[in-house]
PDB file of C-alpha atoms in Angstrom:
ATOM      1  CA  MET Y 142     -36.951 -22.287  30.481  1.00 62.00           C
ATOM      2  CA  HIS Y 143     -34.054 -19.882  29.985  1.00 66.00           C
ATOM      3  CA  PHE Y 144     -32.222 -18.640  26.914  1.00 65.00           C
ATOM      4  CA  LYS Y 145     -29.775 -15.814  26.339  1.00 71.00           C
ATOM      5  CA  ASN Y 146     -30.254 -14.596  22.767  1.00 82.00           C
ATOM      6  CA  LYS Y 147     -32.169 -17.040  20.561  1.00 86.00           C
ATOM      7  CA  MET Y 148     -33.894 -20.388  20.859  1.00 90.00           C
ATOM      8  CA  ALA Y 149     -35.702 -22.688  18.418  1.00 91.00           C
ATOM      9  CA  LEU Y 150     -38.388 -25.140  19.542  1.00 91.00           C
ATOM     10  CA  GLU Y 151     -39.927 -27.942  17.507  1.00 92.00           C
ATOM     11  CA  LEU Y 152     -43.587 -28.459  18.389  1.00 89.00           C
ATOM     12  CA  GLY Y 153     -45.486 -30.851  16.143  1.00 90.00           C
ATOM     13  CA  ASN Y 154     -45.140 -29.573  12.589  1.00 91.00           C
ATOM     14  CA  GLU Y 155     -44.246 -26.063  13.750  1.00 94.00           C
ATOM     15  CA  THR Y 156     -40.859 -24.465  14.406  1.00 94.00           C
ATOM     16  CA  ILE Y 157     -41.028 -21.697  16.997  1.00 94.00           C
ATOM     17  CA  TYR Y 158     -38.251 -19.126  17.199  1.00 93.00           C
ATOM     18  CA  LEU Y 159     -37.759 -17.043  20.346  1.00 92.00           C
ATOM     19  CA  GLU Y 160     -35.429 -14.054  20.365  1.00 90.00           C
ATOM     20  CA  HIS Y 161     -34.505 -11.821  23.297  1.00 86.00           C
ATOM     21  CA  ILE Y 162     -34.479  -8.044  22.838  1.00 83.00           C
ATOM     22  CA  ASN Y 163     -34.076  -5.008  25.095  1.00 77.00           C
ATOM     23  CA  SER Y 164     -37.231  -3.317  23.926  1.00 74.00           C
ATOM     24  CA  HIS Y 165     -40.372  -2.666  25.977  1.00 74.00           C
ATOM     25  CA  THR Y 166     -38.646  -4.306  28.955  1.00 75.00           C
ATOM     26  CA  PHE Y 167     -35.154  -5.669  29.548  1.00 77.00           C
ATOM     27  CA  ASP Y 168     -36.424  -9.251  29.377  1.00 78.00           C
ATOM     28  CA  ASP Y 169     -38.619  -8.806  26.322  1.00 82.00           C
ATOM     29  CA  GLY Y 170     -38.725 -11.060  23.310  1.00 86.00           C
ATOM     30  CA  ILE Y 171     -40.401 -11.800  20.017  1.00 91.00           C
ATOM     31  CA  ILE Y 172     -41.864 -15.166  19.048  1.00 93.00           C
ATOM     32  CA  TYR Y 173     -42.071 -16.291  15.434  1.00 95.00           C
ATOM     33  CA  LEU Y 174     -43.996 -19.310  14.143  1.00 96.00           C
ATOM     34  CA  LYS Y 175     -42.235 -20.218  10.915  1.00 93.00           C
ATOM     35  CA  LYS Y 176     -44.832 -22.468   9.283  1.00 94.00           C
ATOM     36  CA  GLY Y 177     -47.783 -20.332  10.326  1.00 95.00           C
ATOM     37  CA  ASN Y 178     -45.864 -17.138   9.452  1.00 97.00           C
ATOM     38  CA  VAL Y 179     -47.084 -15.446  12.632  1.00 96.00           C
ATOM     39  CA  LEU Y 180     -44.993 -13.111  14.772  1.00 95.00           C
ATOM     40  CA  PHE Y 181     -45.898 -12.150  18.338  1.00 94.00           C
ATOM     41  CA  ILE Y 182     -44.444  -8.679  18.818  1.00 92.00           C
ATOM     42  CA  GLY Y 183     -45.229  -8.201  22.516  1.00 88.00           C
ATOM     43  CA  GLU Y 184     -45.748  -4.687  23.872  1.00 86.00           C
ATOM     44  CA  ASN Y 185     -43.428  -3.000  21.413  1.00 84.00           C
ATOM     45  CA  ILE Y 186     -46.569  -1.518  19.927  1.00 86.00           C
ATOM     46  CA  ARG Y 187     -49.987  -1.072  21.507  1.00 85.00           C
ATOM     47  CA  PRO Y 188     -52.801  -0.660  18.991  1.00 88.00           C
ATOM     48  CA  GLN Y 189     -55.095   0.827  21.642  1.00 88.00           C
ATOM     49  CA  HIS Y 190     -52.683   3.068  23.595  1.00 86.00           C
ATOM     50  CA  LEU Y 191     -49.508   5.037  23.170  1.00 87.00           C
ATOM     51  CA  VAL Y 192     -46.355   3.292  24.363  1.00 86.00           C
ATOM     52  CA  ASN Y 193     -42.808   4.382  25.138  1.00 84.00           C
ATOM     53  CA  PRO Y 194     -40.130   3.623  22.516  1.00 86.00           C
ATOM     54  CA  GLY Y 195     -38.372   1.101  24.760  1.00 83.00           C
ATOM     55  CA  VAL Y 196     -36.285   0.755  27.893  1.00 82.00           C
ATOM     56  CA  LEU Y 197     -33.265   2.297  26.151  1.00 83.00           C
ATOM     57  CA  GLY Y 198     -35.338   4.974  24.452  1.00 85.00           C
ATOM     58  CA  MET Y 199     -35.151   5.294  20.681  1.00 89.00           C
ATOM     59  CA  LYS Y 200     -32.170   2.931  20.705  1.00 87.00           C
ATOM     60  CA  SER Y 201     -34.572   0.156  21.771  1.00 88.00           C
ATOM     61  CA  PHE Y 202     -37.036   1.306  19.110  1.00 91.00           C
ATOM     62  CA  LYS Y 203     -34.315   0.816  16.487  1.00 92.00           C
ATOM     63  CA  ILE Y 204     -33.270  -2.565  17.927  1.00 89.00           C
ATOM     64  CA  TRP Y 205     -36.719  -4.134  17.986  1.00 91.00           C
ATOM     65  CA  GLY Y 206     -37.523  -2.780  14.531  1.00 93.00           C
ATOM     66  CA  GLU Y 207     -34.434  -4.384  13.016  1.00 93.00           C
ATOM     67  CA  LYS Y 208     -35.104  -7.744  14.669  1.00 91.00           C
ATOM     68  CA  VAL Y 209     -38.794  -7.815  13.797  1.00 94.00           C
ATOM     69  CA  PHE Y 210     -38.289  -6.917  10.136  1.00 95.00           C
ATOM     70  CA  ALA Y 211     -35.599  -9.597   9.846  1.00 93.00           C
ATOM     71  CA  ASN Y 212     -38.294 -12.213  10.590  1.00 92.00           C
ATOM     72  CA  ILE Y 213     -41.311 -11.057   8.589  1.00 95.00           C
ATOM     73  CA  ASP Y 214     -42.548 -10.641   5.044  1.00 96.00           C
ATOM     74  CA  SER Y 215     -45.606  -9.018   3.491  1.00 96.00           C
ATOM     75  CA  ASP Y 216     -47.790 -12.018   4.428  1.00 96.00           C
ATOM     76  CA  THR Y 217     -46.789 -12.276   8.103  1.00 97.00           C
ATOM     77  CA  ALA Y 218     -49.540 -11.824  10.682  1.00 96.00           C
ATOM     78  CA  ILE Y 219     -48.155  -9.618  13.485  1.00 95.00           C
ATOM     79  CA  VAL Y 220     -49.877 -10.015  16.856  1.00 94.00           C
ATOM     80  CA  PRO Y 221     -49.388  -7.377  19.604  1.00 91.00           C
ATOM     81  CA  ALA Y 222     -49.743  -8.308  23.281  1.00 87.00           C
ATOM     82  CA  HIS Y 223     -52.670  -5.904  23.763  1.00 86.00           C
ATOM     83  CA  GLY Y 224     -55.459  -4.439  21.718  1.00 85.00           C
ATOM     84  CA  LYS Y 225     -57.679  -5.824  18.996  1.00 83.00           C
ATOM     85  CA  ALA Y 226     -55.610  -5.224  15.888  1.00 83.00           C
ATOM     86  CA  VAL Y 227     -53.644  -7.977  14.168  1.00 89.00           C
ATOM     87  CA  ILE Y 228     -51.415  -6.107  11.758  1.00 93.00           C
ATOM     88  CA  ASN Y 229     -49.131  -6.776   8.814  1.00 95.00           C
ATOM     89  CA  MET Y 230     -45.781  -5.529   7.565  1.00 96.00           C
ATOM     90  CA  GLN Y 231     -47.284  -2.523   5.779  1.00 96.00           C
ATOM     91  CA  VAL Y 232     -49.200  -1.356   8.857  1.00 95.00           C
ATOM     92  CA  LEU Y 233     -46.149  -1.839  11.088  1.00 95.00           C
ATOM     93  CA  THR Y 234     -43.978   0.158   8.682  1.00 96.00           C
ATOM     94  CA  GLU Y 235     -46.480   3.022   8.702  1.00 97.00           C
ATOM     95  CA  TYR Y 236     -46.810   2.841  12.496  1.00 95.00           C
ATOM     96  CA  ARG Y 237     -43.055   3.174  12.969  1.00 96.00           C
ATOM     97  CA  LYS Y 238     -42.903   6.008  10.435  1.00 97.00           C
ATOM     98  CA  ASN Y 239     -45.559   7.915  12.399  1.00 97.00           C
ATOM     99  CA  TYR Y 240     -43.844   7.202  15.718  1.00 96.00           C
ATOM    100  CA  VAL Y 241     -40.595   8.690  14.402  1.00 97.00           C
ATOM    101  CA  ALA Y 242     -42.533  11.709  13.095  1.00 98.00           C
ATOM    102  CA  TRP Y 243     -44.059  12.177  16.572  1.00 96.00           C
ATOM    103  CA  PHE Y 244     -40.588  12.020  18.113  1.00 96.00           C
ATOM    104  CA  ASN Y 245     -39.182  14.459  15.539  1.00 97.00           C
ATOM    105  CA  ARG Y 246     -41.981  16.943  16.216  1.00 97.00           C
ATOM    106  CA  PHE Y 247     -41.097  16.989  19.915  1.00 97.00           C
ATOM    107  CA  ALA Y 248     -37.407  17.368  19.030  1.00 96.00           C
ATOM    108  CA  GLN Y 249     -38.256  20.394  16.890  1.00 97.00           C
ATOM    109  CA  LEU Y 250     -40.327  21.968  19.678  1.00 97.00           C
ATOM    110  CA  TYR Y 251     -37.507  21.322  22.156  1.00 95.00           C
ATOM    111  CA  ARG Y 252     -35.017  23.117  19.895  1.00 95.00           C
ATOM    112  CA  GLU Y 253     -37.445  26.037  19.731  1.00 97.00           C
ATOM    113  CA  GLY Y 254     -37.319  26.285  23.525  1.00 96.00           C
ATOM    114  CA  LYS Y 255     -40.880  25.141  24.194  1.00 96.00           C
ATOM    115  CA  SER Y 256     -41.813  23.969  27.687  1.00 95.00           C
ATOM    116  CA  LYS Y 257     -43.116  20.451  28.293  1.00 93.00           C
ATOM    117  CA  GLU Y 258     -46.608  21.847  28.804  1.00 95.00           C
ATOM    118  CA  GLN Y 259     -46.444  23.594  25.426  1.00 97.00           C
ATOM    119  CA  MET Y 260     -45.160  20.410  23.822  1.00 96.00           C
ATOM    120  CA  PHE Y 261     -47.978  18.344  25.354  1.00 96.00           C
ATOM    121  CA  ALA Y 262     -50.538  20.804  23.976  1.00 97.00           C
ATOM    122  CA  ASP Y 263     -49.022  21.026  20.494  1.00 98.00           C
ATOM    123  CA  LYS Y 264     -51.739  20.227  17.946  1.00 97.00           C
ATOM    124  CA  THR Y 265     -49.340  18.914  15.301  1.00 98.00           C
ATOM    125  CA  ALA Y 266     -47.785  16.411  17.730  1.00 97.00           C
ATOM    126  CA  ARG Y 267     -51.238  15.251  18.821  1.00 97.00           C
ATOM    127  CA  LYS Y 268     -52.366  14.874  15.223  1.00 97.00           C
ATOM    128  CA  ILE Y 269     -49.392  12.612  14.517  1.00 97.00           C
ATOM    129  CA  ALA Y 270     -49.947  10.614  17.729  1.00 96.00           C
ATOM    130  CA  LYS Y 271     -53.561  10.024  16.715  1.00 96.00           C
ATOM    131  CA  LYS Y 272     -52.275   7.987  13.754  1.00 96.00           C
ATOM    132  CA  LEU Y 273     -50.820   5.502  16.270  1.00 95.00           C
ATOM    133  CA  ASN Y 274     -54.339   4.619  17.480  1.00 94.00           C
ATOM    134  CA  LEU Y 275     -54.776   1.466  15.396  1.00 92.00           C
ATOM    135  CA  ASP Y 276     -57.784   0.320  17.455  1.00 93.00           C
ATOM    136  CA  ASN Y 277     -59.573   3.699  17.335  1.00 93.00           C
ATOM    137  CA  ASN Y 278     -59.675   3.562  21.118  1.00 92.00           C
ATOM    138  CA  PRO Y 279     -61.353   6.651  22.665  1.00 93.00           C
ATOM    139  CA  LYS Y 280     -58.904   6.388  25.603  1.00 92.00           C
ATOM    140  CA  HIS Y 281     -55.850   6.449  23.353  1.00 92.00           C
ATOM    141  CA  PHE Y 282     -54.646   9.767  24.813  1.00 93.00           C
ATOM    142  CA  ASP Y 283     -55.161   8.858  28.494  1.00 91.00           C
ATOM    143  CA  TYR Y 284     -51.399   8.556  29.111  1.00 88.00           C
ATOM    144  CA  TYR Y 285     -50.288  11.103  26.548  1.00 93.00           C
ATOM    145  CA  ASP Y 286     -48.335  13.355  28.937  1.00 91.00           C
ATOM    146  CA  TYR Y 287     -46.518  10.386  30.466  1.00 86.00           C
ATOM    147  CA  TYR Y 288     -45.397   8.836  27.183  1.00 88.00           C
ATOM    148  CA  SER Y 289     -44.511  12.252  25.802  1.00 92.00           C
ATOM    149  CA  THR Y 290     -42.327  12.764  28.867  1.00 88.00           C
ATOM    150  CA  THR Y 291     -40.485   9.479  28.230  1.00 85.00           C
ATOM    151  CA  LEU Y 292     -39.587  10.708  24.748  1.00 87.00           C
ATOM    152  CA  ILE Y 293     -38.477  14.139  25.921  1.00 90.00           C
ATOM    153  CA  ASP Y 294     -36.507  13.042  28.998  1.00 87.00           C
ATOM    154  CA  GLY Y 295     -35.077   9.908  27.442  1.00 84.00           C
ATOM    155  CA  ASP Y 296     -33.807  11.046  24.050  1.00 86.00           C
ATOM    156  CA  ILE Y 297     -34.559  14.685  23.285  1.00 91.00           C
ATOM    157  CA  ASP Y 298     -33.152  16.255  26.459  1.00 87.00           C
ATOM    158  CA  VAL Y 299     -29.487  15.600  25.625  1.00 79.00           C
ATOM    159  CA  PRO Y 300     -27.541  13.999  28.518  1.00 77.00           C
ATOM    160  CA  VAL Y 301     -24.130  15.062  29.759  1.00 83.00           C
ATOM    161  CA  ALA Y 302     -21.608  13.236  27.566  1.00 86.00           C
ATOM    162  CA  LEU Y 303     -19.451  10.703  29.426  1.00 91.00           C
ATOM    163  CA  SER Y 304     -16.870   8.377  27.907  1.00 92.00           C
ATOM    164  CA  VAL Y 305     -17.019   4.623  28.411  1.00 92.00           C
ATOM    165  CA  SER Y 306     -14.057   4.828  30.808  1.00 94.00           C
ATOM    166  CA  GLN Y 307     -15.905   7.444  32.877  1.00 95.00           C
ATOM    167  CA  LEU Y 308     -19.047   5.302  32.979  1.00 95.00           C
ATOM    168  CA  GLU Y 309     -17.003   2.273  34.031  1.00 96.00           C
ATOM    169  CA  GLU Y 310     -16.035   4.059  37.265  1.00 97.00           C
ATOM    170  CA  TYR Y 311     -19.599   3.545  38.505  1.00 98.00           C
ATOM    171  CA  LEU Y 312     -19.877  -0.166  37.719  1.00 98.00           C
ATOM    172  CA  GLY Y 313     -20.210  -2.639  40.547  1.00 97.00           C
ATOM    173  CA  ARG Y 314     -22.362  -4.002  43.342  1.00 98.00           C
ATOM    174  CA  TYR Y 315     -23.610  -1.736  46.125  1.00 98.00           C
ATOM    175  CA  THR Y 316     -24.958  -2.955  49.456  1.00 97.00           C
ATOM    176  CA  ALA Y 317     -26.992  -1.715  52.432  1.00 96.00           C
ATOM    177  CA  ASN Y 318     -28.039  -3.689  55.509  1.00 91.00           C
ATOM    178  CA  GLY Y 319     -31.397  -5.400  55.162  1.00 90.00           C
ATOM    179  CA  LYS Y 320     -31.899  -4.448  51.518  1.00 93.00           C
ATOM    180  CA  PRO Y 321     -31.200  -6.257  48.243  1.00 94.00           C
ATOM    181  CA  ASP Y 322     -27.950  -5.175  46.618  1.00 96.00           C
ATOM    182  CA  ILE Y 323     -27.987  -2.626  43.821  1.00 96.00           C
ATOM    183  CA  ILE Y 324     -26.026  -3.567  40.702  1.00 97.00           C
ATOM    184  CA  VAL Y 325     -24.772  -0.999  38.211  1.00 97.00           C
ATOM    185  CA  GLU Y 326     -23.679  -2.359  34.841  1.00 95.00           C
ATOM    186  CA  LEU Y 327     -22.994  -1.161  31.315  1.00 92.00           C
ATOM    187  CA  SER Y 328     -25.184  -2.198  28.369  1.00 83.00           C
ATOM    188  CA  ASP Y 329     -24.989  -0.799  24.838  1.00 76.00           C
ATOM    189  CA  GLY Y 330     -23.005   2.185  26.096  1.00 83.00           C
ATOM    190  CA  GLN Y 331     -25.540   3.107  28.788  1.00 86.00           C
ATOM    191  CA  LEU Y 332     -25.538   2.569  32.547  1.00 93.00           C
ATOM    192  CA  LEU Y 333     -28.183   0.289  34.033  1.00 93.00           C
ATOM    193  CA  ILE Y 334     -29.247   0.137  37.663  1.00 94.00           C
ATOM    194  CA  LYS Y 335     -30.839  -3.055  38.990  1.00 93.00           C
ATOM    195  CA  GLN Y 336     -32.222  -4.219  42.311  1.00 92.00           C
ATOM    196  CA  LEU Y 337     -33.968  -7.562  42.745  1.00 87.00           C
ATOM    197  CA  GLY Y 338     -37.723  -7.133  43.162  1.00 81.00           C
ATOM    198  CA  SER Y 339     -37.521  -3.371  42.846  1.00 82.00           C
ATOM    199  CA  ILE Y 340     -36.109  -1.643  39.788  1.00 84.00           C
ATOM    200  CA  ILE Y 341     -34.290  -2.090  36.518  1.00 87.00           C
ATOM    201  CA  SER Y 342     -33.670   1.037  34.481  1.00 89.00           C
ATOM    202  CA  TRP Y 343     -31.063   2.891  32.514  1.00 89.00           C
ATOM    203  CA  ILE Y 344     -29.738   6.001  34.216  1.00 93.00           C
ATOM    204  CA  LYS Y 345     -28.892   9.221  32.431  1.00 91.00           C
ATOM    205  CA  PRO Y 346     -26.028  11.541  33.494  1.00 93.00           C
ATOM    206  CA  TYR Y 347     -27.125  15.093  34.169  1.00 89.00           C
ATOM    207  CA  GLN Y 348     -24.743  16.792  36.628  1.00 90.00           C
ATOM    208  CA  GLY Y 349     -21.432  15.703  38.138  1.00 92.00           C
ATOM    209  CA  ASP Y 350     -21.979  12.258  39.662  1.00 96.00           C
ATOM    210  CA  GLY Y 351     -25.758  12.658  39.488  1.00 96.00           C
ATOM    211  CA  PHE Y 352     -27.989  10.579  37.209  1.00 95.00           C
ATOM    212  CA  LYS Y 353     -31.686  10.581  36.366  1.00 92.00           C
ATOM    213  CA  VAL Y 354     -33.395   7.198  36.645  1.00 91.00           C
ATOM    214  CA  MET Y 355     -35.338   6.785  33.419  1.00 86.00           C
ATOM    215  CA  LYS Y 356     -38.002   4.494  34.853  1.00 76.00           C
ATOM    216  CA  TYR Y 357     -41.378   6.059  35.667  1.00 64.00           C
ATOM    217  CA  ARG Y 358     -41.096   7.757  39.087  1.00 70.00           C
ATOM    218  CA  GLY Y 359     -37.512   6.534  39.367  1.00 77.00           C
ATOM    219  CA  GLY Y 360     -36.146   9.818  40.698  1.00 89.00           C
ATOM    220  CA  THR Y 361     -32.379  10.314  40.766  1.00 93.00           C
ATOM    221  CA  VAL Y 362     -29.204   8.679  42.055  1.00 96.00           C
ATOM    222  CA  VAL Y 363     -25.944  10.309  43.107  1.00 98.00           C
ATOM    223  CA  PHE Y 364     -22.657   8.449  43.333  1.00 98.00           C
ATOM    224  CA  GLU Y 365     -20.353   9.389  46.206  1.00 98.00           C
ATOM    225  CA  ARG Y 366     -16.552   9.468  46.074  1.00 97.00           C
ATOM    226  CA  ASP Y 367     -13.799   9.283  48.679  1.00 97.00           C
ATOM    227  CA  LYS Y 368     -10.917  11.763  49.016  1.00 96.00           C
ATOM    228  CA  GLN Y 369      -8.964   9.891  46.345  1.00 97.00           C
ATOM    229  CA  GLY Y 370     -11.824  10.332  43.884  1.00 96.00           C
ATOM    230  CA  GLN Y 371     -12.890   6.690  43.889  1.00 97.00           C
ATOM    231  CA  VAL Y 372     -16.597   5.866  43.728  1.00 98.00           C
ATOM    232  CA  VAL Y 373     -17.521   4.351  47.104  1.00 98.00           C
ATOM    233  CA  ALA Y 374     -21.322   4.570  47.373  1.00 98.00           C
ATOM    234  CA  ILE Y 375     -24.580   5.341  45.637  1.00 98.00           C
ATOM    235  CA  LYS Y 376     -27.368   7.399  47.192  1.00 97.00           C
ATOM    236  CA  THR Y 377     -30.820   6.858  45.723  1.00 95.00           C
ATOM    237  CA  HIS Y 378     -33.586   9.463  45.664  1.00 93.00           C
ATOM    238  CA  PRO Y 379     -36.761   7.787  44.346  1.00 89.00           C
ATOM    239  CA  ASP Y 380     -39.920   9.720  43.646  1.00 85.00           C
ATOM    240  CA  GLU Y 381     -42.286   9.858  46.619  1.00 84.00           C
ATOM    241  CA  ARG Y 382     -44.815   7.776  44.666  1.00 79.00           C
ATOM    242  CA  ALA Y 383     -42.304   5.152  43.506  1.00 78.00           C
ATOM    243  CA  ARG Y 384     -43.064   1.488  44.028  1.00 76.00           C
ATOM    244  CA  ASN Y 385     -40.801  -0.368  46.480  1.00 80.00           C
ATOM    245  CA  LYS Y 386     -39.516   2.989  47.718  1.00 84.00           C
ATOM    246  CA  GLU Y 387     -38.476   1.653  51.139  1.00 86.00           C
ATOM    247  CA  LYS Y 388     -36.471  -1.192  49.607  1.00 88.00           C
ATOM    248  CA  TYR Y 389     -34.699   1.015  47.094  1.00 90.00           C
ATOM    249  CA  GLU Y 390     -34.142   4.286  48.972  1.00 92.00           C
ATOM    250  CA  GLY Y 391     -30.939   4.946  50.904  1.00 94.00           C
ATOM    251  CA  VAL Y 392     -27.158   4.916  50.756  1.00 97.00           C
ATOM    252  CA  PHE Y 393     -25.563   1.746  49.390  1.00 98.00           C
ATOM    253  CA  ALA Y 394     -21.822   1.162  49.851  1.00 98.00           C
ATOM    254  CA  LYS Y 395     -19.805  -0.149  46.916  1.00 98.00           C
ATOM    255  CA  LEU Y 396     -18.356  -3.607  47.460  1.00 97.00           C
ATOM    256  CA  PRO Y 397     -14.648  -4.140  46.672  1.00 93.00           C
TER     257      PRO Y 397
END
């Protein structure tokens, strides 16, 4: 079953609405049972663990919030994909408020010139993050440094500003013998890199034709140009611990 944006299914006496969103993953979605007034929110929140704001950073956080709140009321049962808690509109509102406060605390520390290690250790940030532990899970902070890093690298560390026309220079399909093609496309004003069975991530400009891959252990990519200044290839530099490293690593030539 495939759908692009929205789909409605009639099943017995129930109407089920499915809606695609770029949130926790690029192929995420929410499911709403109209008669039962139940919404399945997926991994956009995790009652038992911290979670990143979304594949497009805080932009995804904003997107999924708008779409979820458009489908619920004060009586809706909201079911996350993991954890024990079934929450309601009030709890979700408070959760999102605390998540934004956590983000804002890191932004403040960043402006003050604090290192990542100092930000990870900040007691105020940890106190706010504790409020996101809806299941009172003792392992709630197990991935704290990782999810803190996604906030800092993704949204707080300001990228080099590129216009849409500059970003469009990188769009296209790139190929290397014996490896799946890499596709670079534009979505919501941000560049995405995709390779079948390997990676899908937005990439963040940081220096010249260099970009940081915002997926965990994604590493960096550098676009190469010819003498006329045209983009002709992409060279990938995944982290040593990255999954599918052999498939993804190398120089891929841009197809005409």
